[in-house]
Short mmCIF file of C-alpha atoms in Angstrom, two decimals:
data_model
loop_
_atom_site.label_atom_id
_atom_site.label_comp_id
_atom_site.label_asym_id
_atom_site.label_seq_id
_atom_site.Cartn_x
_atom_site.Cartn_y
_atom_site.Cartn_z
CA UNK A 1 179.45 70.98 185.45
CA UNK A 2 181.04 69.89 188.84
CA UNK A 3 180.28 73.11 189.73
CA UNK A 4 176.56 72.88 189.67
CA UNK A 5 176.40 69.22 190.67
CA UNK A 6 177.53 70.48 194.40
CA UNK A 7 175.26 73.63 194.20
CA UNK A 8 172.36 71.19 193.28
CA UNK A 9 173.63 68.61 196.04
CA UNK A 10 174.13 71.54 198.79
CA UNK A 11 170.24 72.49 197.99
CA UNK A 12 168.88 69.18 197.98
CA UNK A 13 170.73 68.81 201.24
CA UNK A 14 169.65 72.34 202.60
CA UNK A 15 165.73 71.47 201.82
CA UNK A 16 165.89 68.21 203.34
CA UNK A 17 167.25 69.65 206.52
CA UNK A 18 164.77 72.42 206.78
CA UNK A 19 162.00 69.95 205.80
CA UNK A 20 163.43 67.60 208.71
CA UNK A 21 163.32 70.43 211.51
CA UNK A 22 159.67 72.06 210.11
CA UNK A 23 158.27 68.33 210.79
CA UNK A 24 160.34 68.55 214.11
CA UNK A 25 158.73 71.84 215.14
CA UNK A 26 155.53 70.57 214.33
CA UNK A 27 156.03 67.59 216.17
CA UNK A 28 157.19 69.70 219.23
CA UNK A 29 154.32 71.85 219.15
CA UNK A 30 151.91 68.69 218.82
CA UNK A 31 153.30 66.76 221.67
CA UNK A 32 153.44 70.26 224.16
CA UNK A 33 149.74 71.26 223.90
CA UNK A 34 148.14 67.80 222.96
CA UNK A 35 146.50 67.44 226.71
CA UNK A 36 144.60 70.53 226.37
CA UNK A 37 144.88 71.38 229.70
CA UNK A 38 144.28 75.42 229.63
CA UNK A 39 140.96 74.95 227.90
CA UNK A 40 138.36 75.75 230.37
CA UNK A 41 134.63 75.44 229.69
CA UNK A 42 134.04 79.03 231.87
CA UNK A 43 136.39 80.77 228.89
CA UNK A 44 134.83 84.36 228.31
CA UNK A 45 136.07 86.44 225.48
CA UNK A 46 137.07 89.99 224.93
CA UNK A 47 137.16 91.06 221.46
CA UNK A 48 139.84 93.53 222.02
CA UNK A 49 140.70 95.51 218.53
CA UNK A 50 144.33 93.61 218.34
CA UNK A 51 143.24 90.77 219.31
CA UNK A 52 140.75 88.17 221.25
CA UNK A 53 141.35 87.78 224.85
CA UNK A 54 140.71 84.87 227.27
CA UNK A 55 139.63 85.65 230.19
CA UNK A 56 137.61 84.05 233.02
CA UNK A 57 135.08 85.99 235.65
CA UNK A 58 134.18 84.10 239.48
CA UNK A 59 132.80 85.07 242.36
CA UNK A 60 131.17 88.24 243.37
CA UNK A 61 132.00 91.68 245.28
CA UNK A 62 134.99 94.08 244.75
CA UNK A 63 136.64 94.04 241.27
CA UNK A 64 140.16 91.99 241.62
CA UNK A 65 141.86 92.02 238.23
CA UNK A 66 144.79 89.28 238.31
CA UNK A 67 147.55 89.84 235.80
CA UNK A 68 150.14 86.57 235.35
CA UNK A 69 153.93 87.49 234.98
CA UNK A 70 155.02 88.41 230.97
CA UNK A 71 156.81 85.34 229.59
CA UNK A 72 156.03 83.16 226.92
CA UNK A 73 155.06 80.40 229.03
CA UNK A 74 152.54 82.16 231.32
CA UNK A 75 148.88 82.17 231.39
CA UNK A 76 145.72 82.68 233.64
CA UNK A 77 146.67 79.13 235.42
CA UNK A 78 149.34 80.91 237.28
CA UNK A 79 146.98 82.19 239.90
CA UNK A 80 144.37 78.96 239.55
CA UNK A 81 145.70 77.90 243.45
CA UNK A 82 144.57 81.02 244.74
CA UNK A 83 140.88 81.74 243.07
CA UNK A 84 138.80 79.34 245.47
CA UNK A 85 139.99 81.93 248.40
CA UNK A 86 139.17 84.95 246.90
CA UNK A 87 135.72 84.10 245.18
CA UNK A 88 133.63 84.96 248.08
CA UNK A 89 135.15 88.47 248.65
CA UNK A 90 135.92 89.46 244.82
CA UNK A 91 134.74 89.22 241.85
CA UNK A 92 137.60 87.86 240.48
CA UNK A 93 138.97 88.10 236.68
CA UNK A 94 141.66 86.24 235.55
CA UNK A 95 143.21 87.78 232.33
CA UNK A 96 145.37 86.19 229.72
CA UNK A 97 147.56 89.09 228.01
CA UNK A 98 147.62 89.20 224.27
CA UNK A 99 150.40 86.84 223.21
CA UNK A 100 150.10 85.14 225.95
CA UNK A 101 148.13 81.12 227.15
CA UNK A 102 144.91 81.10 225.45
CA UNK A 103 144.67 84.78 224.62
CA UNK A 104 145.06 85.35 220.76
CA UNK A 105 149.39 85.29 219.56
CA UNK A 106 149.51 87.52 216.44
CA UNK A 107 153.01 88.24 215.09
CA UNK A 108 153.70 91.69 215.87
CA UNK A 109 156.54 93.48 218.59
CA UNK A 110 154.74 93.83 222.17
CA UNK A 111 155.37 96.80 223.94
CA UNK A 112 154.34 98.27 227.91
CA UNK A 113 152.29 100.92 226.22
CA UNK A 114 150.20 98.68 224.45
CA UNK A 115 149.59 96.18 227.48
CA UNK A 116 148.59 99.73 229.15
CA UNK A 117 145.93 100.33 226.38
CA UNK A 118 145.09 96.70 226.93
CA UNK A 119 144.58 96.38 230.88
CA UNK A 120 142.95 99.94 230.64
CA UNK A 121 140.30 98.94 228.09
CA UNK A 122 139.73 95.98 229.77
CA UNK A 123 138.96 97.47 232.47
CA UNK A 124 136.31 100.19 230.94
CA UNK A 125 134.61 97.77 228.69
CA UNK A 126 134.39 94.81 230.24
CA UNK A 127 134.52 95.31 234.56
CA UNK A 128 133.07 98.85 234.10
CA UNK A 129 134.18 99.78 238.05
CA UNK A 130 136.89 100.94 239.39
CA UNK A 131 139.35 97.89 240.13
CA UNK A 132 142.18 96.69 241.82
CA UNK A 133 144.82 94.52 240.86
CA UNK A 134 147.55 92.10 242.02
CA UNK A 135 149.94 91.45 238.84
CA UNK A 136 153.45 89.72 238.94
CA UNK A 137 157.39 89.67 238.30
CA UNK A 138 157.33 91.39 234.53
CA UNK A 139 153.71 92.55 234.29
CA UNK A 140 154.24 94.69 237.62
CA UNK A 141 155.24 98.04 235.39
CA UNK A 142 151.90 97.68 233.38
CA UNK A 143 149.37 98.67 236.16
CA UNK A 144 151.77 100.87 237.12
CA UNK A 145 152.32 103.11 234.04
CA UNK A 146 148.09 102.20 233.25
CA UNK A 147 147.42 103.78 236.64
CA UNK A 148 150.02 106.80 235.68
CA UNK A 149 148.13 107.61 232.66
CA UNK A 150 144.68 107.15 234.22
CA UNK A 151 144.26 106.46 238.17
CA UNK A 152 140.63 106.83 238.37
CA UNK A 153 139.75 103.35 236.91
CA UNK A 154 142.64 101.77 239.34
CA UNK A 155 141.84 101.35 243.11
CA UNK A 156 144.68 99.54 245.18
CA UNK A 157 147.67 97.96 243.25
CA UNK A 158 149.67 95.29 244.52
CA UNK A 159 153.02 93.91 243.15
CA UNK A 160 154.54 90.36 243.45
CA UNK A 161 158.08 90.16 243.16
CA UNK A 162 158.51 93.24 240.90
CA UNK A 163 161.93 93.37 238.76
CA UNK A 164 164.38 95.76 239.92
CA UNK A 165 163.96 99.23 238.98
CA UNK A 166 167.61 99.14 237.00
CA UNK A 167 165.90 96.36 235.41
CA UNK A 168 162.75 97.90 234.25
CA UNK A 169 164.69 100.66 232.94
CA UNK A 170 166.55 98.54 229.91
CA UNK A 171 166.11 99.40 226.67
CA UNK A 172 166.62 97.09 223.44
CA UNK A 173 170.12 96.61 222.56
CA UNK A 174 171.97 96.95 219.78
CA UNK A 175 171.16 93.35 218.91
CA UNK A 176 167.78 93.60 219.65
CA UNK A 177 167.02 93.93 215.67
CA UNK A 178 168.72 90.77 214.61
CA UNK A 179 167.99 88.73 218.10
CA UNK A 180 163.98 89.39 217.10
CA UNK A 181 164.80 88.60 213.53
CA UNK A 182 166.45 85.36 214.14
CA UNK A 183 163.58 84.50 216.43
CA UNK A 184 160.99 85.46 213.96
CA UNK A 185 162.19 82.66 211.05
CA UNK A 186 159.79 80.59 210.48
CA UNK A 187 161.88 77.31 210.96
CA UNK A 188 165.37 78.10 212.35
CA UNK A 189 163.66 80.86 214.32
CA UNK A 190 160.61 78.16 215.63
CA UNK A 191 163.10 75.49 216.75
CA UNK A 192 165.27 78.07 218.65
CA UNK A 193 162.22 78.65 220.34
CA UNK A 194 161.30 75.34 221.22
CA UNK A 195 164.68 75.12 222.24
CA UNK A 196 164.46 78.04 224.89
CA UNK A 197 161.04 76.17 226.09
CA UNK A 198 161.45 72.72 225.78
CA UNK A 199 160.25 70.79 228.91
CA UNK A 200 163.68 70.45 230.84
CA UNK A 201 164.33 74.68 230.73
CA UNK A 202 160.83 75.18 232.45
CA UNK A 203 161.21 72.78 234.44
CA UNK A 204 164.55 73.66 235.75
CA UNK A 205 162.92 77.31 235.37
CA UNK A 206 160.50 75.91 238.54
CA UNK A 207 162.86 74.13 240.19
CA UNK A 208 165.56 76.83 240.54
CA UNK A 209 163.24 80.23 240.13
CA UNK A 210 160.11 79.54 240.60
CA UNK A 211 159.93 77.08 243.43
CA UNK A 212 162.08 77.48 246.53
CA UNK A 213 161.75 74.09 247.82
CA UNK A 214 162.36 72.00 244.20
CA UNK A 215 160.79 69.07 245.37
CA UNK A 216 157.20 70.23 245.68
CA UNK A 217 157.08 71.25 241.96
CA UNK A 218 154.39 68.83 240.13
CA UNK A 219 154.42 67.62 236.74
CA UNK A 220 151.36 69.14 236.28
CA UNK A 221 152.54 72.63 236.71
CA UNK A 222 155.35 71.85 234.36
CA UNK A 223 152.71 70.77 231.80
CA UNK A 224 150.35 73.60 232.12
CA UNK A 225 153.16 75.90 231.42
CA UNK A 226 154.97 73.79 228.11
CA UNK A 227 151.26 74.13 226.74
CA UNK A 228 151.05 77.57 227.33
CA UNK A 229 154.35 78.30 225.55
CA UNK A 230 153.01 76.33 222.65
CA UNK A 231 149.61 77.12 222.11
CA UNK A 232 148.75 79.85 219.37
CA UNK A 233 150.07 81.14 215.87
CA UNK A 234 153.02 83.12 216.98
CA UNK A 235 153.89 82.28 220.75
CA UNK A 236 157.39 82.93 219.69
CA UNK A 237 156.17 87.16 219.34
CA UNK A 238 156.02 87.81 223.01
CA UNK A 239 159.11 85.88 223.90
CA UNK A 240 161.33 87.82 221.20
CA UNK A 241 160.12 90.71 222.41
CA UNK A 242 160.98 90.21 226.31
CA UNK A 243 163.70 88.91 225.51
CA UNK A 244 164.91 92.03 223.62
CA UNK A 245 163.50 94.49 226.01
CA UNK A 246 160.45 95.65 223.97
CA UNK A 247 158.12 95.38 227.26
CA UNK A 248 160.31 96.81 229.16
CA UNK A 249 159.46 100.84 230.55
CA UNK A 250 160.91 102.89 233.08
CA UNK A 251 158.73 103.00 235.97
CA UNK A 252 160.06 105.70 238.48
CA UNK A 253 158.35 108.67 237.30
CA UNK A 254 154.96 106.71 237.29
CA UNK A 255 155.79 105.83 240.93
CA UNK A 256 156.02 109.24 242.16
CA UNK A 257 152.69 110.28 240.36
CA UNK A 258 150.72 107.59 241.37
CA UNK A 259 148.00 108.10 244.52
CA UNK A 260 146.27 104.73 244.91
CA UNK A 261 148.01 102.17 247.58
CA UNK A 262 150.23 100.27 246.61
CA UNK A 263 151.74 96.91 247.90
CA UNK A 264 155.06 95.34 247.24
CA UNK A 265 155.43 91.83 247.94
CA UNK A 266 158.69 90.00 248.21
CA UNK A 267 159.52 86.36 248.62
CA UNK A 268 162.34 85.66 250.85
CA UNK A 269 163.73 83.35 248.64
CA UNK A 270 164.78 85.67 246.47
CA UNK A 271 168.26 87.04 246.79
CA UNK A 272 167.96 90.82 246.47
CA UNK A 273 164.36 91.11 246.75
CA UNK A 274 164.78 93.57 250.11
CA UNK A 275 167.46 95.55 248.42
CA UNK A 276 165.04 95.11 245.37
CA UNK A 277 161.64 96.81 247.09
CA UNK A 278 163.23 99.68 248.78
CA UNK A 279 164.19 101.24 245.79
CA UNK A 280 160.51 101.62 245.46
CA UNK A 281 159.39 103.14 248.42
CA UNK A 282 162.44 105.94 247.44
CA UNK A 283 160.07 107.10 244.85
CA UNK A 284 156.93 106.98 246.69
CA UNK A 285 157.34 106.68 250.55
CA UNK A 286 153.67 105.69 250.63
CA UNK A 287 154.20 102.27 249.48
CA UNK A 288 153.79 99.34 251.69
CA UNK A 289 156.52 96.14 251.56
CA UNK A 290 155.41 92.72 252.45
CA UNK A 291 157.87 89.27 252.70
CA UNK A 292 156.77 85.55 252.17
CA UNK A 293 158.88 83.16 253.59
CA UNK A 294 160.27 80.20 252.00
CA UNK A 295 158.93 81.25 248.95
CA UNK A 296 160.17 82.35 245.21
CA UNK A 297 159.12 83.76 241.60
CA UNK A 298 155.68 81.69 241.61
CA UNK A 299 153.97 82.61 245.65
CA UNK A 300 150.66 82.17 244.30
CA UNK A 301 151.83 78.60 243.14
CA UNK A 302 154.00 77.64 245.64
CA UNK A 303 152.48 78.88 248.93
CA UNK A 304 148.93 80.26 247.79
CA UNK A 305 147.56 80.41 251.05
CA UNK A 306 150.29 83.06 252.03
CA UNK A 307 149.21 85.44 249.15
CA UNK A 308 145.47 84.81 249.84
CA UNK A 309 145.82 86.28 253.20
CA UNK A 310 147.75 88.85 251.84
CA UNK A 311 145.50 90.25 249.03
CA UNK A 312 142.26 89.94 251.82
CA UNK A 313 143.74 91.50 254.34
CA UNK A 314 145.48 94.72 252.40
CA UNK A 315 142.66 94.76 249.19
CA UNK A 316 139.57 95.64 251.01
#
């Protein structure tokens, strides 16, 4: 009888703590995307077969397809300092990738090949020309292996602060399985999430990453990105599977294939980034390398200006 009083006790106790952190997740989730500051009333929508995409279409001339780094926190507002410099030359899209800001966050393990099918389908059915495209830090390899598997919809290709080569390369680990499963429980799983992208880890994220002078990061920035990481069914998806290495593909055979131009750029700020873009150019001497001062992860947030001149005077 004892017995089953402290079985009965231990569940009561068990429920009440997962009831206590479900109404804390909720709470979280609430509280992060409550200003609503990614909705924007020039939203367009591609009604890709896995899912709908956000996207948003300005300005007119040469296709410029802009692709925001692969974390769980990015979105299309990553290149919003940048857009008001390119709209006269380009017509610019601004794309959010599935699982990703206001783009639809089903519950399934992302992959490189199927942002591939994604960028390359986007590109058929909705620009219709042959584009180019400036993408960043994780979503680098995805134009790359797109333009591998089909370079005549791709035009010139450049690269902000690519990973390393080495780190392209990873595969999941032997953990991956239970890392992804952990992350994938709907409470314990949720509030390890929220954990891993609570307001103080992006904003030290900006302030030690992202940004090299810390002091010019704005709470608005922080914002836009905690909503980001918040917004949607399953924003926990993509993260679990970065984290794990599911979006991860070896590039350097792509490299050597590939035709079009391509441009690396590096910001200074960065430790290795020299060491870092060379390895590049071993595959395919054709490649051009570019550095911006005073300047890490986030350019395009930090110093916009710099990649504006950049992208018009190498995208033409």
């Amino acid at each position: 009888m004892k017995t089953k009083n402290k079985l009965l006790t231990l569940l009561i106790l068990s429920s009440a703590s997962a009831a206590t952190i479900a109404v804390i997740n909720k709470v979280l989730k609430i509280t992060a995307t409550s200003k609503n500051l990614l909705a924007d009333e020039n939203s367009l929508c591609y009604k890709w077969r896995l899912g709908n995409i956000h996207y948003t279409k300005t300005g007119s001339g040469k296709p410029l397809l802009l692709i925001h780094d692969l974390t769980a926190a990015s979105s299309g507002y990553e290149w919003s300092h940048i857009v008001a410099g390119l709209q006269e030359e380009y017509t610019v899209y601004i794309i959010d990738l599935l699982g990703c800001g206001r783009s639809e966050k089903i519950n399934l393990t992302y992959t490189n090949y199927l942002y591939v099918q994604l960028i390359s389908d986007f590109i058929k059915n909705v620009i219709g020309h042959r584009t180019s495209i400036v993408a960043t830090g994780e979503s680098c390899s995805i134009p790359v292996m797109a333009c591998a598997y089909d370079s005549n919809i791709f035009d010139q290709i450049m690269l902000i602060n690519p990973l390393s080569l080495s780190d392209y390369g990873k595969i999941p680990g032997k953990t991956a399985k239970l890392y992804k499963w952990l992350v994938d429980l709907p409470i314990a799983g949720t509030l390890l999430y929220n954990i891993v992208y609570s307001r103080k880890i992006i904003t030290e994220y900006f302030q030690k990453e992202a940004f090299y002078n810390p002091y010019s990061v704005k709470s608005d920035q922080i914002d836009h990105y905690l909503e980001a990481a918040h917004l949607g069914l399953s924003p926990k998806s993509i993260y679990s599977s970065v984290r794990c290495n599911y979006t991860k593909c070896n590039i350097a055979n792509a490299l050597r294939k590939i035709d079009n131009s391509i441009y690396l750029v590096g910001s200074e700020g960065i430790l290795d980034i020299k060491e870092r873009l060379e390895a590049y150019t071993i595959y395919n001497p054709a490649i051009e390398t570019f550095y911006i001062p005073s300047a890490k992860q986030l350019p395009q947030l930090e110093a916009p200006e710099k990649v504006i001149h950049l992208i018009r005077t190498y995208i033409n």
